[in-house]
Short mmCIF file of C-alpha atoms and ligand atoms in Angstrom, two decimals:
data_model
loop_
_atom_site.label_atom_id
_atom_site.label_comp_id
_atom_site.label_asym_id
_atom_site.label_seq_id
_atom_site.Cartn_x
_atom_site.Cartn_y
_atom_site.Cartn_z
CA UNK P 1 60.60 274.64 -62.65
CA UNK P 2 57.36 276.36 -61.96
CA UNK P 3 56.61 277.30 -58.39
CA UNK P 4 52.96 277.71 -59.15
CA UNK P 5 50.66 275.51 -57.17
CA UNK P 6 47.60 274.43 -59.08
CA UNK P 7 44.47 275.96 -57.54
CA UNK P 8 42.90 272.56 -57.34
CA UNK P 9 45.57 271.36 -54.97
CA UNK P 10 44.97 274.23 -52.65
CA UNK P 11 41.18 273.82 -52.68
CA UNK P 12 41.28 270.04 -52.42
CA UNK P 13 41.10 268.72 -48.87
CA UNK P 14 43.22 265.82 -47.80
CA UNK P 15 40.05 264.00 -46.61
CA UNK P 16 36.30 263.85 -47.19
CA UNK P 17 33.92 264.44 -44.29
CA UNK P 18 32.17 261.19 -45.03
CA UNK P 19 35.43 259.27 -44.60
CA UNK P 20 36.15 261.05 -41.32
CA UNK P 21 32.68 260.51 -40.00
CA UNK P 22 33.04 256.67 -40.43
CA UNK P 23 35.39 256.53 -37.46
CA UNK P 24 32.57 257.87 -35.20
CA UNK P 25 30.35 254.74 -35.64
CA UNK P 26 29.82 252.73 -32.47
CA UNK P 27 31.53 249.44 -31.99
CA UNK P 28 29.25 247.09 -29.99
CA UNK P 29 31.00 243.70 -30.70
CA UNK P 30 33.53 242.02 -28.61
CA UNK P 31 36.63 240.54 -30.36
CA UNK P 32 39.35 238.09 -29.54
CA UNK P 33 41.76 237.05 -32.34
CA UNK P 34 45.30 236.74 -33.61
CA UNK P 35 45.85 239.46 -36.14
CA UNK P 36 46.72 237.55 -39.33
CA UNK P 37 46.37 240.32 -41.90
CA UNK P 38 49.73 242.09 -41.60
CA UNK P 39 51.63 244.25 -44.17
CA UNK P 40 55.28 244.37 -43.46
CA UNK P 41 56.91 242.83 -40.33
CA UNK P 42 56.24 243.19 -36.62
CA UNK P 43 59.69 243.62 -35.13
CA UNK P 44 60.25 240.48 -32.92
CA UNK P 45 61.96 242.69 -30.34
CA UNK P 46 58.72 244.51 -29.83
CA UNK P 47 57.26 242.57 -26.96
CA UNK P 48 54.46 243.72 -24.60
CA UNK P 49 50.99 245.12 -24.62
CA UNK P 50 49.44 248.22 -26.10
CA UNK P 51 46.33 249.34 -24.23
CA UNK P 52 43.96 251.91 -25.66
CA UNK P 53 40.91 253.59 -24.27
CA UNK P 54 38.24 255.76 -25.86
CA UNK P 55 34.47 256.14 -26.40
CA UNK P 56 33.27 252.87 -28.00
CA UNK P 57 29.65 253.89 -28.13
CA UNK P 58 28.50 257.08 -29.85
CA UNK P 59 24.90 256.15 -29.22
CA UNK P 60 22.88 254.09 -26.73
CA UNK P 61 20.57 251.83 -28.80
CA UNK P 62 20.21 254.49 -31.53
CA UNK P 63 19.95 257.47 -29.17
CA UNK P 64 22.97 259.56 -30.19
CA UNK P 65 25.19 261.07 -27.55
CA UNK P 66 25.99 264.73 -28.05
CA UNK P 67 29.76 264.65 -27.92
CA UNK P 68 32.38 261.89 -28.28
CA UNK P 69 33.92 262.71 -24.91
CA UNK P 70 30.59 261.42 -23.40
CA UNK P 71 30.97 257.98 -24.80
CA UNK P 72 31.34 254.89 -22.70
CA UNK P 73 34.95 253.68 -22.30
CA UNK P 74 36.07 250.72 -24.44
CA UNK P 75 39.46 249.14 -23.92
CA UNK P 76 41.52 247.60 -26.77
CA UNK P 77 44.44 245.39 -25.92
CA UNK P 78 46.96 244.56 -28.54
CA UNK P 79 49.46 242.01 -27.24
CA UNK P 80 52.76 241.59 -29.12
CA UNK P 81 54.47 238.14 -28.72
CA UNK P 82 57.35 236.91 -30.85
CA UNK P 83 56.54 238.90 -33.92
CA UNK P 84 52.81 238.19 -33.72
CA UNK P 85 49.96 240.27 -32.27
CA UNK P 86 46.65 239.46 -30.54
CA UNK P 87 43.61 241.79 -30.32
CA UNK P 88 40.95 241.89 -27.69
CA UNK P 89 38.42 244.62 -26.78
CA UNK P 90 35.84 245.05 -24.00
CA UNK P 91 33.72 247.84 -22.55
CA UNK P 92 34.45 248.98 -19.09
CA UNK P 93 31.45 247.71 -17.12
CA UNK P 94 30.72 250.94 -15.25
CA UNK P 95 27.33 251.19 -13.33
CA UNK P 96 26.18 253.64 -16.03
CA UNK P 97 27.17 251.44 -18.97
CA UNK P 98 25.43 248.46 -17.46
CA UNK P 99 22.18 250.34 -16.51
CA UNK P 100 21.93 251.97 -19.88
CA UNK P 101 22.57 248.81 -21.87
CA UNK P 102 19.87 247.08 -19.73
CA UNK P 103 17.38 249.95 -20.22
CA UNK P 104 18.35 250.36 -23.89
CA UNK P 105 18.17 254.18 -23.49
CA UNK P 106 20.16 257.16 -22.23
CA UNK P 107 19.64 257.43 -18.40
CA UNK P 108 22.40 259.95 -17.55
CA UNK P 109 23.42 263.43 -18.58
CA UNK P 110 26.97 263.76 -19.84
CA UNK P 111 29.57 266.39 -19.10
CA UNK P 112 29.86 267.42 -22.74
CA UNK P 113 26.24 267.93 -23.69
CA UNK P 114 24.44 264.55 -23.76
CA UNK P 115 21.06 265.06 -22.17
CA UNK P 116 18.46 262.58 -21.01
CA UNK P 117 15.55 262.36 -23.49
CA UNK P 118 12.50 264.43 -22.60
CA UNK P 119 13.86 268.04 -22.68
CA UNK P 120 14.90 270.27 -19.92
CA UNK P 121 12.24 268.97 -17.41
CA UNK P 122 13.71 265.46 -17.53
CA UNK P 123 17.17 267.00 -16.77
CA UNK P 124 16.21 269.64 -14.22
CA UNK P 125 18.40 269.59 -10.97
CA UNK P 126 19.97 266.37 -12.06
CA UNK P 127 23.69 266.72 -10.94
CA UNK P 128 24.44 262.99 -10.90
CA UNK P 129 27.44 261.96 -12.95
CA UNK P 130 28.13 258.93 -14.87
CA UNK P 131 31.81 257.71 -14.55
CA UNK P 132 32.32 256.62 -18.10
CA UNK P 133 35.99 255.47 -17.65
CA UNK P 134 36.80 256.52 -21.22
CA UNK P 135 40.02 258.63 -21.26
CA UNK P 136 43.08 256.64 -20.52
CA UNK P 137 44.18 253.13 -19.46
CA UNK P 138 47.40 252.42 -17.52
CA UNK P 139 49.17 249.36 -16.07
CA UNK P 140 50.76 250.19 -12.78
CA UNK P 141 51.55 248.32 -9.54
CA UNK P 142 50.12 245.08 -11.21
CA UNK P 143 46.79 246.78 -11.82
CA UNK P 144 45.11 247.65 -15.12
CA UNK P 145 43.15 250.96 -14.56
CA UNK P 146 40.71 252.77 -16.81
CA UNK P 147 40.75 256.51 -15.99
CA UNK P 148 38.20 259.33 -16.37
CA UNK P 149 39.25 262.63 -14.75
CA UNK P 150 36.06 263.42 -12.80
CA UNK P 151 35.79 260.24 -10.73
CA UNK P 152 37.64 257.23 -9.35
CA UNK P 153 39.49 254.63 -11.65
CA UNK P 154 37.98 251.28 -12.64
CA UNK P 155 40.20 248.28 -12.28
CA UNK P 156 40.26 245.65 -15.05
CA UNK P 157 41.67 242.15 -15.62
CA UNK P 158 44.77 242.84 -17.71
CA UNK P 159 44.16 239.54 -19.74
CA UNK P 160 40.46 239.30 -20.10
CA UNK P 161 39.65 242.99 -19.76
CA UNK P 162 36.83 242.00 -17.38
CA UNK P 163 35.82 244.75 -14.98
CA UNK P 164 36.85 244.02 -11.41
CA UNK P 165 35.45 247.17 -9.67
CA UNK P 166 36.42 250.66 -8.67
CA UNK P 167 39.85 251.26 -7.34
CA UNK P 168 40.43 253.27 -4.13
CA UNK P 169 44.13 252.46 -3.43
CA UNK P 170 43.59 251.03 0.04
CA UNK P 171 40.98 253.70 0.98
CA UNK P 172 43.19 256.61 -0.09
CA UNK P 173 40.42 257.71 -2.40
CA UNK P 174 36.88 258.23 -1.11
CA UNK P 175 33.80 257.35 -3.08
CA UNK P 176 33.45 259.45 -6.18
CA UNK P 177 36.90 261.16 -5.53
CA UNK P 178 38.60 262.00 -8.78
CA UNK P 179 41.91 260.65 -10.00
CA UNK P 180 42.80 262.39 -13.30
CA UNK P 181 43.20 260.63 -16.63
CA UNK P 182 46.72 262.10 -17.13
CA UNK P 183 49.20 260.58 -14.71
CA UNK P 184 52.88 261.19 -15.37
CA UNK P 185 55.54 258.56 -14.80
CA UNK P 186 58.70 259.83 -13.14
CA UNK P 187 61.43 257.43 -14.40
CA UNK P 188 63.62 258.16 -11.33
CA UNK P 189 62.17 259.89 -8.28
CA UNK P 190 64.72 261.85 -6.18
CA UNK P 191 62.59 261.34 -3.13
CA UNK P 192 62.61 257.63 -3.46
CA UNK P 193 66.25 256.97 -4.05
CA UNK P 194 65.80 256.94 -7.88
CA UNK P 195 62.90 254.49 -8.00
CA UNK P 196 60.22 255.12 -10.66
CA UNK P 197 56.96 256.61 -9.45
CA UNK P 198 53.57 257.60 -10.81
CA UNK P 199 52.43 261.15 -10.16
CA UNK P 200 48.83 262.15 -10.60
CA UNK P 201 46.31 264.79 -9.62
CA UNK P 202 42.60 265.50 -9.03
CA UNK P 203 40.63 268.65 -9.39
CA UNK P 204 37.73 269.55 -7.14
CA UNK P 205 36.22 272.68 -8.63
CA UNK P 206 34.33 275.43 -6.95
CA UNK P 207 34.68 279.18 -6.34
CA UNK P 208 38.17 278.10 -5.33
CA UNK P 209 39.58 274.86 -6.52
CA UNK P 210 41.22 272.00 -4.62
CA UNK P 211 44.17 270.41 -6.48
CA UNK P 212 45.26 267.16 -4.87
CA UNK P 213 48.58 265.47 -5.87
CA UNK P 214 49.16 261.73 -5.51
CA UNK P 215 52.43 259.88 -5.86
CA UNK P 216 52.34 256.02 -6.13
CA UNK P 217 55.24 253.67 -5.77
CA UNK P 218 55.99 250.64 -8.06
CA UNK P 219 53.80 248.60 -5.85
CA UNK P 220 50.88 250.74 -6.60
CA UNK P 221 50.58 252.27 -3.16
CA UNK P 222 49.96 255.89 -2.59
CA UNK P 223 53.14 257.13 -0.82
CA UNK P 224 52.44 260.86 -0.91
CA UNK P 225 49.15 262.86 -1.05
CA UNK P 226 48.87 266.66 -0.50
CA UNK P 227 46.10 269.10 -1.35
CA UNK P 228 46.29 272.78 -2.37
CA UNK P 229 43.70 275.36 -2.80
CA UNK P 230 43.91 277.85 -5.58
CA UNK P 231 41.60 280.79 -6.29
CA UNK P 232 38.95 280.48 -8.99
CA UNK P 233 37.33 277.75 -11.06
CA UNK P 234 39.62 275.33 -12.86
CA UNK P 235 39.15 273.16 -15.95
CA UNK P 236 42.46 271.40 -15.96
CA UNK P 237 42.74 268.14 -18.02
CA UNK P 238 46.53 267.49 -17.95
CA UNK P 239 49.70 268.62 -16.06
CA UNK P 240 53.45 268.25 -16.31
CA UNK P 241 56.02 267.18 -13.74
CA UNK P 242 59.75 267.78 -13.16
CA UNK P 243 61.92 266.24 -10.41
CA UNK P 244 60.79 269.08 -8.05
CA UNK P 245 57.46 270.36 -9.32
CA UNK P 246 53.96 269.68 -10.58
CA UNK P 247 52.80 272.35 -12.98
CA UNK P 248 49.21 273.19 -14.01
CA UNK P 249 47.80 275.61 -16.56
CA UNK P 250 44.69 277.28 -15.16
CA UNK P 251 42.82 278.11 -18.42
CA UNK P 252 41.10 281.45 -18.50
CA UNK P 253 37.45 280.23 -18.16
CA UNK P 254 34.38 281.04 -16.14
CA UNK P 255 31.74 278.64 -15.07
CA UNK P 256 27.98 279.49 -14.83
CA UNK P 257 26.05 276.53 -13.14
CA UNK P 258 22.54 277.97 -13.67
CA UNK P 259 21.85 276.42 -17.10
CA UNK P 260 23.15 273.11 -15.76
CA UNK P 261 20.75 273.29 -12.80
CA UNK P 262 17.83 274.25 -15.08
CA UNK P 263 18.48 271.21 -17.17
CA UNK P 264 19.16 273.10 -20.37
CA UNK P 265 22.97 272.73 -20.55
CA UNK P 266 25.47 270.15 -19.59
CA UNK P 267 28.45 271.01 -17.23
CA UNK P 268 30.98 271.38 -20.03
CA UNK P 269 28.69 273.74 -21.92
CA UNK P 270 28.57 276.12 -18.89
CA UNK P 271 32.26 276.72 -19.28
CA UNK P 272 33.08 279.90 -21.18
CA UNK P 273 36.54 280.80 -22.52
CA UNK P 274 37.69 284.27 -21.58
CA UNK P 275 40.08 285.34 -24.25
CA UNK P 276 41.16 288.49 -22.55
CA UNK P 277 42.13 286.92 -19.29
CA UNK P 278 45.59 285.49 -18.57
CA UNK P 279 46.35 281.77 -18.09
CA UNK P 280 47.63 281.18 -14.54
CA UNK P 281 50.45 278.75 -14.32
CA UNK P 282 50.33 276.96 -10.93
CA UNK P 283 53.64 275.57 -9.73
CA UNK P 284 53.31 273.16 -6.81
CA UNK P 285 56.51 271.68 -5.13
CA UNK P 286 56.42 267.91 -5.17
CA UNK P 287 58.51 267.56 -1.91
CA UNK P 288 56.43 268.91 0.94
CA UNK P 289 59.35 268.00 3.31
CA UNK P 290 61.94 270.43 2.21
CA UNK P 291 60.22 273.65 3.22
CA UNK P 292 59.92 274.65 -0.46
CA UNK P 293 56.19 274.13 -0.10
CA UNK P 294 54.91 277.51 -1.32
CA UNK P 295 52.78 277.41 -4.35
CA UNK P 296 53.65 279.91 -6.96
CA UNK P 297 51.25 281.29 -9.55
CA UNK P 298 52.63 282.95 -12.73
CA UNK P 299 50.65 284.52 -15.49
CA UNK P 300 50.85 284.41 -19.25
CA UNK P 301 48.69 284.32 -22.32
CA UNK P 302 48.41 280.78 -23.71
CA UNK P 303 44.86 280.35 -25.08
CA UNK P 304 43.24 277.07 -24.00
CA UNK P 305 45.46 274.11 -23.15
CA UNK P 306 44.37 270.48 -22.89
CA UNK P 307 47.66 268.66 -23.27
CA UNK P 308 51.23 269.26 -22.39
CA UNK P 309 54.21 267.33 -23.91
CA UNK P 310 56.87 267.61 -21.26
CA UNK P 311 58.63 269.99 -18.85
CA UNK P 312 62.16 270.26 -17.37
CA UNK P 313 64.20 272.34 -15.06
CA UNK P 314 67.19 274.41 -16.27
CA UNK P 315 68.71 276.22 -13.26
CA UNK P 316 66.07 278.43 -11.86
CA UNK P 317 63.87 278.02 -14.95
CA UNK P 318 61.16 275.56 -15.95
CA UNK P 319 60.60 274.92 -19.60
CA UNK P 320 57.16 273.56 -20.56
CA UNK P 321 56.00 272.42 -24.02
CA UNK P 322 52.24 272.56 -24.50
CA UNK P 323 49.56 272.45 -27.24
CA UNK P 324 47.60 275.74 -27.28
CA UNK P 325 44.33 276.57 -28.95
CA UNK P 326 43.29 280.21 -29.48
CA UNK P 327 40.02 279.36 -27.84
CA UNK P 328 38.10 276.47 -26.36
CA UNK P 329 36.47 274.45 -29.07
CA UNK P 330 32.72 274.35 -28.46
CA UNK P 331 29.91 272.09 -29.80
CA UNK P 332 26.66 274.00 -30.26
CA UNK P 333 23.86 272.53 -28.08
CA UNK P 334 21.60 271.69 -30.98
CA UNK P 335 24.37 270.58 -33.43
CA UNK P 336 25.78 267.21 -34.46
CA UNK P 337 29.57 266.88 -33.70
CA UNK P 338 29.96 264.91 -36.88
CA UNK P 339 29.14 268.15 -38.82
CA UNK P 340 31.87 270.18 -37.24
CA UNK P 341 33.41 272.85 -39.45
CA UNK P 342 37.11 272.28 -39.01
CA UNK P 343 38.06 275.51 -40.80
CA UNK P 344 36.16 277.53 -38.18
CA UNK P 345 38.16 275.96 -35.29
CA UNK P 346 41.50 277.19 -34.23
CA UNK P 347 44.37 274.80 -34.71
CA UNK P 348 46.34 273.28 -31.78
CA UNK P 349 49.82 274.63 -31.93
CA UNK P 350 52.99 273.70 -30.08
CA UNK P 351 54.51 276.39 -27.76
CA UNK P 352 57.39 276.39 -25.43
CA UNK P 353 56.91 278.38 -22.20
CA UNK P 354 59.88 279.41 -20.03
CA UNK P 355 59.00 280.15 -16.38
CA UNK P 356 61.51 282.14 -14.46
CA UNK P 357 60.94 281.22 -10.78
CA UNK P 358 63.08 283.94 -9.46
CA UNK P 359 61.39 286.98 -11.00
CA UNK P 360 58.12 285.13 -11.82
CA UNK P 361 58.05 285.96 -15.46
CA UNK P 362 57.03 283.81 -18.33
CA UNK P 363 58.45 283.77 -21.80
CA UNK P 364 56.99 281.93 -24.80
CA UNK P 365 57.96 280.81 -28.25
CA UNK P 366 56.05 279.02 -31.10
CA UNK P 367 57.70 275.67 -31.99
CA UNK P 368 55.22 274.16 -34.40
CA UNK P 369 52.34 275.96 -36.20
CA UNK P 370 50.97 272.85 -37.99
CA UNK P 371 47.81 271.74 -36.17
CA UNK P 372 48.81 268.91 -33.83
CA UNK P 373 47.44 266.95 -30.88
CA UNK P 374 48.27 263.85 -28.84
CA UNK P 375 52.01 264.00 -28.09
CA UNK P 376 54.42 261.19 -27.12
CA UNK P 377 58.03 261.09 -25.93
CA UNK P 378 60.51 258.51 -24.72
CA UNK P 379 59.36 257.58 -21.21
CA UNK P 380 62.95 257.89 -19.87
CA UNK P 381 62.86 261.67 -20.55
CA UNK P 382 59.69 262.55 -18.65
CA UNK P 383 60.47 265.65 -16.54
CA UNK P 384 63.93 265.79 -18.03
CA UNK P 385 65.37 267.70 -20.96
CA UNK P 386 64.53 265.78 -24.17
CA UNK P 387 65.22 266.07 -27.89
CA UNK P 388 62.46 264.21 -29.77
CA UNK P 389 58.70 264.27 -29.75
CA UNK P 390 56.08 262.45 -31.75
CA UNK P 391 52.64 263.87 -32.30
CA UNK P 392 49.40 263.36 -34.32
CA UNK P 393 49.24 266.15 -36.97
CA UNK P 394 47.15 267.37 -39.89
CA UNK P 395 48.14 266.43 -43.40
CA UNK P 396 48.09 270.10 -44.35
CA UNK P 397 50.61 272.53 -42.98
CA UNK P 398 48.00 275.13 -42.14
CA UNK P 399 44.46 275.26 -40.73
CA UNK P 400 42.45 272.85 -38.58
CA UNK P 401 41.43 269.36 -39.91
CA UNK P 402 41.22 265.82 -38.66
CA UNK P 403 44.58 264.34 -37.63
CA UNK P 404 45.89 262.19 -40.49
CA UNK P 405 49.66 262.18 -40.00
CA UNK P 406 52.37 261.63 -37.45
CA UNK P 407 55.02 264.30 -37.00
CA UNK P 408 58.43 263.74 -35.50
CA UNK P 409 60.12 266.91 -34.23
CA UNK P 410 63.84 267.09 -33.39
CA UNK P 411 63.88 270.07 -30.91
CA UNK P 412 67.65 270.35 -31.15
CA UNK P 413 68.16 270.57 -34.97
CA UNK P 414 64.64 271.65 -35.82
CA UNK P 415 64.34 268.79 -38.23
CA UNK P 416 60.82 267.45 -38.96
CA UNK P 417 59.55 264.17 -40.40
CA UNK P 418 55.97 263.63 -41.40
CA UNK P 419 54.27 260.31 -42.12
CA UNK P 420 50.81 260.74 -43.43
CA UNK P 421 47.92 258.30 -43.74
CA UNK P 422 45.85 260.66 -45.92
CA UNK P 423 43.48 260.65 -47.77
CA UNK P 424 41.65 257.71 -46.16
CA UNK P 425 43.60 257.26 -42.97
CA UNK P 426 42.80 259.05 -39.62
CA UNK P 427 45.46 259.19 -36.90
CA UNK P 428 45.09 258.35 -33.15
CA UNK P 429 47.55 259.09 -30.33
CA UNK P 430 51.00 257.78 -30.88
CA UNK P 431 53.00 255.83 -28.28
CA UNK P 432 56.73 255.65 -28.20
CA UNK P 433 58.14 252.24 -27.25
CA UNK P 434 61.98 252.20 -26.63
CA UNK P 435 63.94 249.32 -28.07
CA UNK P 436 64.87 247.08 -25.26
CA UNK P 437 68.39 247.72 -23.94
CA UNK P 438 68.86 250.91 -26.03
CA UNK P 439 69.57 254.28 -24.51
CA UNK P 440 69.43 256.34 -27.65
CA UNK P 441 66.46 258.62 -27.27
CA UNK P 442 64.70 257.94 -30.58
CA UNK P 443 65.77 254.19 -30.83
CA UNK P 444 62.42 252.41 -30.75
CA UNK P 445 58.95 252.30 -32.33
CA UNK P 446 55.95 254.56 -32.54
CA UNK P 447 52.78 252.70 -32.45
CA UNK P 448 49.33 254.27 -33.43
CA UNK P 449 45.89 253.18 -34.37
CA UNK P 450 44.75 254.56 -37.71
CA UNK P 451 41.15 254.44 -38.93
CA UNK P 452 41.11 253.42 -42.58
CA UNK P 453 37.87 254.74 -44.12
CA UNK P 454 38.48 252.93 -47.40
CA UNK P 455 37.97 249.56 -45.64
CA UNK P 456 35.99 250.89 -42.62
CA UNK P 457 38.52 249.25 -40.34
CA UNK P 458 41.42 250.28 -38.16
CA UNK P 459 45.12 249.43 -38.46
CA UNK P 460 47.80 249.21 -35.84
CA UNK P 461 50.65 251.10 -37.55
CA UNK P 462 54.23 250.66 -36.47
CA UNK P 463 56.84 253.15 -37.49
CA UNK P 464 60.61 253.15 -36.81
CA UNK P 465 61.00 256.16 -34.49
CA UNK P 466 64.42 256.75 -35.77
CA UNK P 467 63.35 257.14 -39.27
CA UNK P 468 59.79 257.99 -40.42
CA UNK P 469 61.07 258.25 -43.93
CA UNK P 470 60.98 254.43 -44.20
CA UNK P 471 57.16 254.49 -43.95
CA UNK P 472 55.28 252.08 -41.86
CA UNK P 473 57.41 249.07 -41.00
CA UNK P 474 54.17 247.16 -40.24
CA UNK P 475 50.44 247.72 -40.71
CA UNK P 476 48.28 245.30 -38.83
CA UNK P 477 44.82 245.28 -40.36
CA UNK P 478 42.09 244.67 -37.68
CA UNK P 479 38.92 242.84 -38.71
CA UNK P 480 36.80 245.91 -37.71
CA UNK P 481 37.17 249.57 -36.88
CA UNK P 482 37.85 251.14 -33.52
CA UNK P 483 36.03 254.40 -32.90
CA UNK P 484 38.42 257.30 -32.56
CA UNK P 485 40.02 257.00 -29.15
CA UNK P 486 41.73 259.11 -26.55
CA UNK P 487 44.69 257.83 -24.68
CA UNK P 488 46.53 254.60 -23.91
CA UNK P 489 49.88 253.18 -22.79
CA UNK P 490 52.26 250.39 -23.48
CA UNK P 491 53.65 247.95 -20.95
CA UNK P 492 56.41 245.48 -21.50
CA UNK P 493 55.60 243.52 -18.28
O1 3ON V 1 36.85 271.25 -14.52
C1 3ON V 1 35.83 270.94 -13.70
C2 3ON V 1 36.21 269.65 -13.09
C3 3ON V 1 36.11 268.50 -13.96
C4 3ON V 1 37.02 267.39 -13.61
C5 3ON V 1 34.47 270.81 -14.34
C6 3ON V 1 34.28 269.66 -15.31
C7 3ON V 1 32.88 269.21 -15.13
C8 3ON V 1 34.50 270.22 -16.78
C9 3ON V 1 35.18 268.51 -15.03
C10 3ON V 1 35.11 267.30 -15.92
C11 3ON V 1 35.98 267.20 -16.93
C12 3ON V 1 35.98 265.99 -17.80
C13 3ON V 1 34.98 264.84 -17.50
C14 3ON V 1 36.74 266.01 -18.90
C15 3ON V 1 36.86 264.95 -19.77
C16 3ON V 1 37.64 265.09 -20.94
C17 3ON V 1 37.79 264.04 -21.97
C18 3ON V 1 37.03 262.80 -21.84
C19 3ON V 1 38.56 264.25 -23.11
C20 3ON V 1 39.38 265.34 -23.51
C21 3ON V 1 40.03 265.25 -24.70
C22 3ON V 1 40.88 266.37 -25.23
C23 3ON V 1 41.31 266.54 -26.54
C24 3ON V 1 42.19 267.69 -26.86
C25 3ON V 1 41.01 265.60 -27.56
C26 3ON V 1 41.30 265.76 -28.81
C27 3ON V 1 40.91 264.79 -29.87
C28 3ON V 1 41.24 264.90 -31.15
C29 3ON V 1 42.08 265.96 -31.73
C30 3ON V 1 40.87 263.81 -32.17
O2 3ON V 1 39.62 263.29 -31.98
FE1 FE V 2 43.87 263.95 -22.61
#
């Protein structure tokens, strides 16, 4: 057998840019229907609702936004009942969305480079922010909440997806106060006698940064809130928890607000990655009662981190699994994000960091070099040791490219399984749903939205988490596409 790989196979990409770009068309229509076009079988045991959030609009009446992270939040709701599934989508009716739809033009600057038309003069000294509610959607304490990390949540009707208003948790949040888009769900909180709780944070940046931690009980009430000041500017999108700690990676960046003030750059474009500076790992104790309240800051080199997978404690050590980029991906001010040169971007790779709290050292080890993003695990293992993770990945083993596959990693045996939707399929964030009543870590399903460029529509794909080798056990063809999204969640309530 020849080991020679034909040159064509190496040169050929697993996708075409045109196919990929199709997933960045706006979706303006509202839909409500039972999904009848199903390949395979929806497991009847899979009961509950998958909520997804992401930018639904990539333009306002034809005026293009500069970066997908600036797009207005659109919620999709896929409800599974007795082996059938129902689809509904609605935009979050934020003040900014309503005002721009009425005016039929861009009225706000975006954090990631969208400017008001009219050049720098039209944007000069405009620091107002548009809460676009586009990053995550969670169901907690009987409330469906659309999240965006720089401002307060929007509350939605879980059935109709109608917007009910902003959520302040009984005045715990003040107007405009942030509540990040990456809450973590502690399945069994030691401080609450083993009851589940939600842990979230907010970042108030400045010369020094205020990090506030919130813990909410099952009724959706904030039961603990404490704030900490750390030196320097922070761009922190995600964090991890263990039973005793909240852990943040302070990326090595600087912020220069002058181009923002002058109307020539958006806030996100004023952030500069500093490759020669260390990442500072901020470890904040969750229990402020035990005297263990001192915040510890450890240093390492991690590149830029958006997302973490999980963390857990082993004696005096904390292990943290994170997706690291060699640098912060930037979109040039005058360019179109649809023309991005993937090969020029560093891939996201999976690393394990080991913090030794006693001598304050950090070790690190590469777990997966294939470009990956959007991790998921069994919710019962959040903050605990775990064996399996599921993550969006590129079809190819090396380099950067759009996510087209799902990778399952067995951290114990090192075994990998890859399910790819290439060449025409593009992968969104997976969600792991445990099989009801089962305690086996990988017994359940992995759900993801896949954009199918061949039909310009999206599919809800269901894999058996225990065995990706079977292929998709069901592919639910939607009647339309869903623009590439960010995060979501599953609730069996
Ligand atoms: O950090 C400071 C405080 C703060 C909260 C300054 C600041 C202005 C940058 C800021 C605001 C941050 C915001 C609004 C961040 C929003 C992030 C967002 C909407 C999405 C992030 C997504 C991250 C990733 C890695 C997405 C990957 C997507 C793919 C691989 C596929 O499309
Ligand atoms: Fe995120």
